[in-house]
Amino acid sequence: MKQNNKIKMKYYIVVFAVLLVYIVLVILNPSTAYMIQNLAVFLLLCVAAVYDIFKNQIPLFICICVLLINIVNAVLYEWDYRVWLFGFFVILVLTMILMIGKKSIGLGDVLLLGFFVPAVPFENIVIFMFLTFMLSSIFGLVKGMKKRKFKGTTIPLAPCIALSFLVANIL
């Protein structure tokens, strides 16, 4: 149990460091705020992806840090209500799916996806969402074929979100 707490503490330290460095860099160099935001959000997404792969869950503190980074960016630099509404819509729809099909998606996946939407340019949100679910479907098929069963096969969604976020922000 002690080893588990040490590992969890490492995740907390990395996430807190990313948040702190983001805030300092954005204040010191506002001209690169968008690039710094994307880098910080991607680093947090990588931490969430690793955690999701090994623990099959997404820590709430990573979702909150991403939300805070997006709020800071929106307040200081660029407020686009459309991405925030779309993020809220994603959370609403996926929460309904979560309530209907208990095992289809996790709450951490819902929050992570919804909180990451404001970090994606509005023009690329559809690409981001499509790639996320397409990649998770492909990974699910591959994993199901390897195990030779599809029912009960779980797919970590955070790595799919990370790849989609990277592609959507490169375009």
Coordinates of C-alpha atoms in Angstrom, one line a residue:
M1 CA 0.0 0.0 0.0
K2 CA 2.9 2.3 0.8
Q3 CA 4.3 1.8 -2.7
N4 CA 1.0 2.8 -4.2
N5 CA 1.0 6.1 -2.3
K6 CA 4.5 6.8 -3.5
I7 CA 3.5 6.3 -7.1
K8 CA 0.4 8.5 -6.6
M9 CA 2.5 11.2 -5.0
K10 CA 4.8 11.2 -8.1
Y11 CA 1.8 11.8 -10.3
Y12 CA 0.7 14.7 -8.0
I13 CA 4.1 16.2 -8.2
V14 CA 4.3 16.0 -12.0
V15 CA 0.8 17.5 -12.4
F16 CA 1.5 20.3 -9.9
A17 CA 4.8 21.1 -11.5
V18 CA 3.2 21.3 -15.0
L19 CA 0.5 23.6 -13.6
L20 CA 3.0 25.9 -11.8
V21 CA 5.4 26.1 -14.8
Y22 CA 2.5 26.9 -17.1
I23 CA 1.3 29.8 -14.9
V24 CA 4.8 31.2 -14.6
L25 CA 5.6 30.9 -18.3
V26 CA 2.3 32.4 -19.4
I27 CA 2.8 35.4 -17.1
L28 CA 6.4 35.9 -18.2
N29 CA 5.9 35.3 -21.9
P30 CA 2.3 36.0 -22.9
S31 CA 3.0 35.9 -26.7
T32 CA 3.5 32.2 -26.5
A33 CA 0.5 31.5 -24.3
Y34 CA -1.3 29.3 -26.8
M35 CA 1.8 27.1 -27.4
I36 CA 2.5 26.8 -23.7
Q37 CA -1.1 25.9 -23.0
N38 CA -1.0 23.1 -25.6
L39 CA 2.2 21.8 -24.3
A40 CA 1.0 21.8 -20.6
V41 CA -2.3 20.2 -21.5
F42 CA -0.5 17.6 -23.6
L43 CA 1.9 16.8 -20.8
L44 CA -1.0 16.4 -18.4
L45 CA -2.8 14.2 -20.9
C46 CA 0.3 12.0 -21.2
V47 CA 0.3 11.6 -17.4
A48 CA -3.4 10.7 -17.6
A49 CA -2.7 8.2 -20.4
V50 CA 0.0 6.4 -18.5
Y51 CA -2.1 6.3 -15.3
D52 CA -5.1 5.1 -17.4
I53 CA -3.1 2.3 -19.0
F54 CA -1.7 1.0 -15.7
K55 CA -4.5 1.7 -13.3
N56 CA -7.5 1.7 -15.7
Q57 CA -8.7 5.0 -14.2
I58 CA -8.1 8.7 -14.6
P59 CA -7.3 10.8 -11.6
L60 CA -9.7 13.7 -10.9
F61 CA -6.8 16.1 -10.1
I62 CA -5.5 15.9 -13.7
C63 CA -9.0 16.8 -15.0
I64 CA -9.1 19.7 -12.6
C65 CA -5.6 20.9 -13.6
V66 CA -6.6 20.9 -17.3
L67 CA -9.8 22.8 -16.5
L68 CA -7.7 25.4 -14.5
I69 CA -5.2 25.8 -17.4
N70 CA -8.1 26.3 -19.8
I71 CA -9.8 28.8 -17.5
V72 CA -6.6 30.8 -17.0
N73 CA -6.0 30.8 -20.8
A74 CA -9.6 31.9 -21.4
V75 CA -9.6 34.7 -18.9
L76 CA -6.2 36.1 -19.8
Y77 CA -6.1 35.6 -23.5
E78 CA -8.8 34.0 -25.6
W79 CA -12.4 33.4 -24.5
D80 CA -14.3 31.4 -27.1
Y81 CA -17.7 30.5 -25.7
R82 CA -18.3 27.9 -28.4
V83 CA -15.6 25.5 -27.2
W84 CA -16.8 25.8 -23.6
L85 CA -20.4 25.1 -24.7
F86 CA -19.2 22.1 -26.8
G87 CA -17.2 20.8 -23.8
F88 CA -20.3 21.1 -21.6
F89 CA -22.3 19.3 -24.3
V90 CA -19.7 16.5 -24.5
I91 CA -19.9 16.0 -20.7
L92 CA -23.7 16.0 -20.8
V93 CA -24.0 13.5 -23.6
L94 CA -21.3 11.2 -22.2
T95 CA -22.7 11.4 -18.7
M96 CA -26.1 10.2 -20.1
I97 CA -24.3 7.3 -21.9
L98 CA -22.5 6.5 -18.6
M99 CA -25.8 6.4 -16.7
I100 CA -27.5 4.2 -19.3
G101 CA -24.6 1.8 -20.0
K102 CA -22.6 1.6 -16.7
K103 CA -19.6 -0.1 -18.2
S104 CA -19.4 1.7 -21.6
I105 CA -17.3 4.7 -20.4
G106 CA -15.9 5.8 -17.1
L107 CA -16.5 9.1 -15.3
G108 CA -12.8 10.0 -15.6
D109 CA -13.0 9.6 -19.4
V110 CA -16.1 11.8 -19.5
L111 CA -14.5 14.6 -17.5
L112 CA -11.1 14.3 -19.3
L113 CA -12.7 14.5 -22.7
G114 CA -15.0 17.4 -21.7
F115 CA -12.3 19.4 -20.1
F116 CA -9.9 18.9 -23.0
V117 CA -12.3 20.3 -25.6
P118 CA -11.6 24.0 -24.7
A119 CA -7.9 23.4 -25.4
V120 CA -8.7 22.4 -29.0
P121 CA -9.3 25.1 -31.6
F122 CA -13.0 25.3 -32.5
E123 CA -12.3 24.4 -36.1
N124 CA -10.7 21.1 -35.1
I125 CA -13.1 19.9 -32.4
V126 CA -15.0 17.6 -34.8
I127 CA -11.7 16.1 -35.9
F128 CA -10.6 15.7 -32.3
M129 CA -13.8 13.9 -31.3
F130 CA -13.9 11.7 -34.4
L131 CA -10.3 10.6 -34.0
T132 CA -10.7 9.9 -30.3
F133 CA -13.6 7.5 -30.8
M134 CA -12.2 6.0 -34.0
L135 CA -8.9 5.2 -32.2
S136 CA -10.7 3.7 -29.2
S137 CA -12.7 1.6 -31.6
I138 CA -9.6 0.4 -33.4
F139 CA -7.8 -0.4 -30.1
G140 CA -10.9 -2.1 -28.9
L141 CA -11.1 -4.3 -31.9
V142 CA -7.4 -5.2 -31.7
K143 CA -7.6 -5.9 -28.0
G144 CA -10.8 -8.0 -28.4
M145 CA -9.2 -10.0 -31.2
K146 CA -6.1 -10.7 -29.1
K147 CA -8.2 -11.9 -26.2
R148 CA -10.7 -13.6 -28.5
K149 CA -13.6 -11.9 -26.7
F150 CA -15.1 -8.5 -27.0
K151 CA -17.5 -8.5 -24.1
G152 CA -15.9 -7.0 -21.0
T153 CA -12.9 -5.7 -22.9
T154 CA -11.8 -2.3 -21.5
I155 CA -9.9 0.3 -23.5
P156 CA -8.0 3.1 -21.8
L157 CA -9.5 6.2 -23.5
A158 CA -6.8 8.7 -22.3
P159 CA -4.1 7.5 -24.8
C160 CA -6.7 7.9 -27.6
I161 CA -7.5 11.4 -26.4
A162 CA -3.8 12.2 -26.3
L163 CA -3.2 11.1 -29.9
S164 CA -6.3 12.9 -31.1
F165 CA -5.3 16.0 -29.2
L166 CA -1.9 16.0 -30.8
V167 CA -3.3 15.5 -34.4
A168 CA -6.0 18.1 -33.9
N169 CA -3.5 20.7 -32.7
I170 CA -1.0 20.0 -35.5
L171 CA -3.7 20.5 -38.2

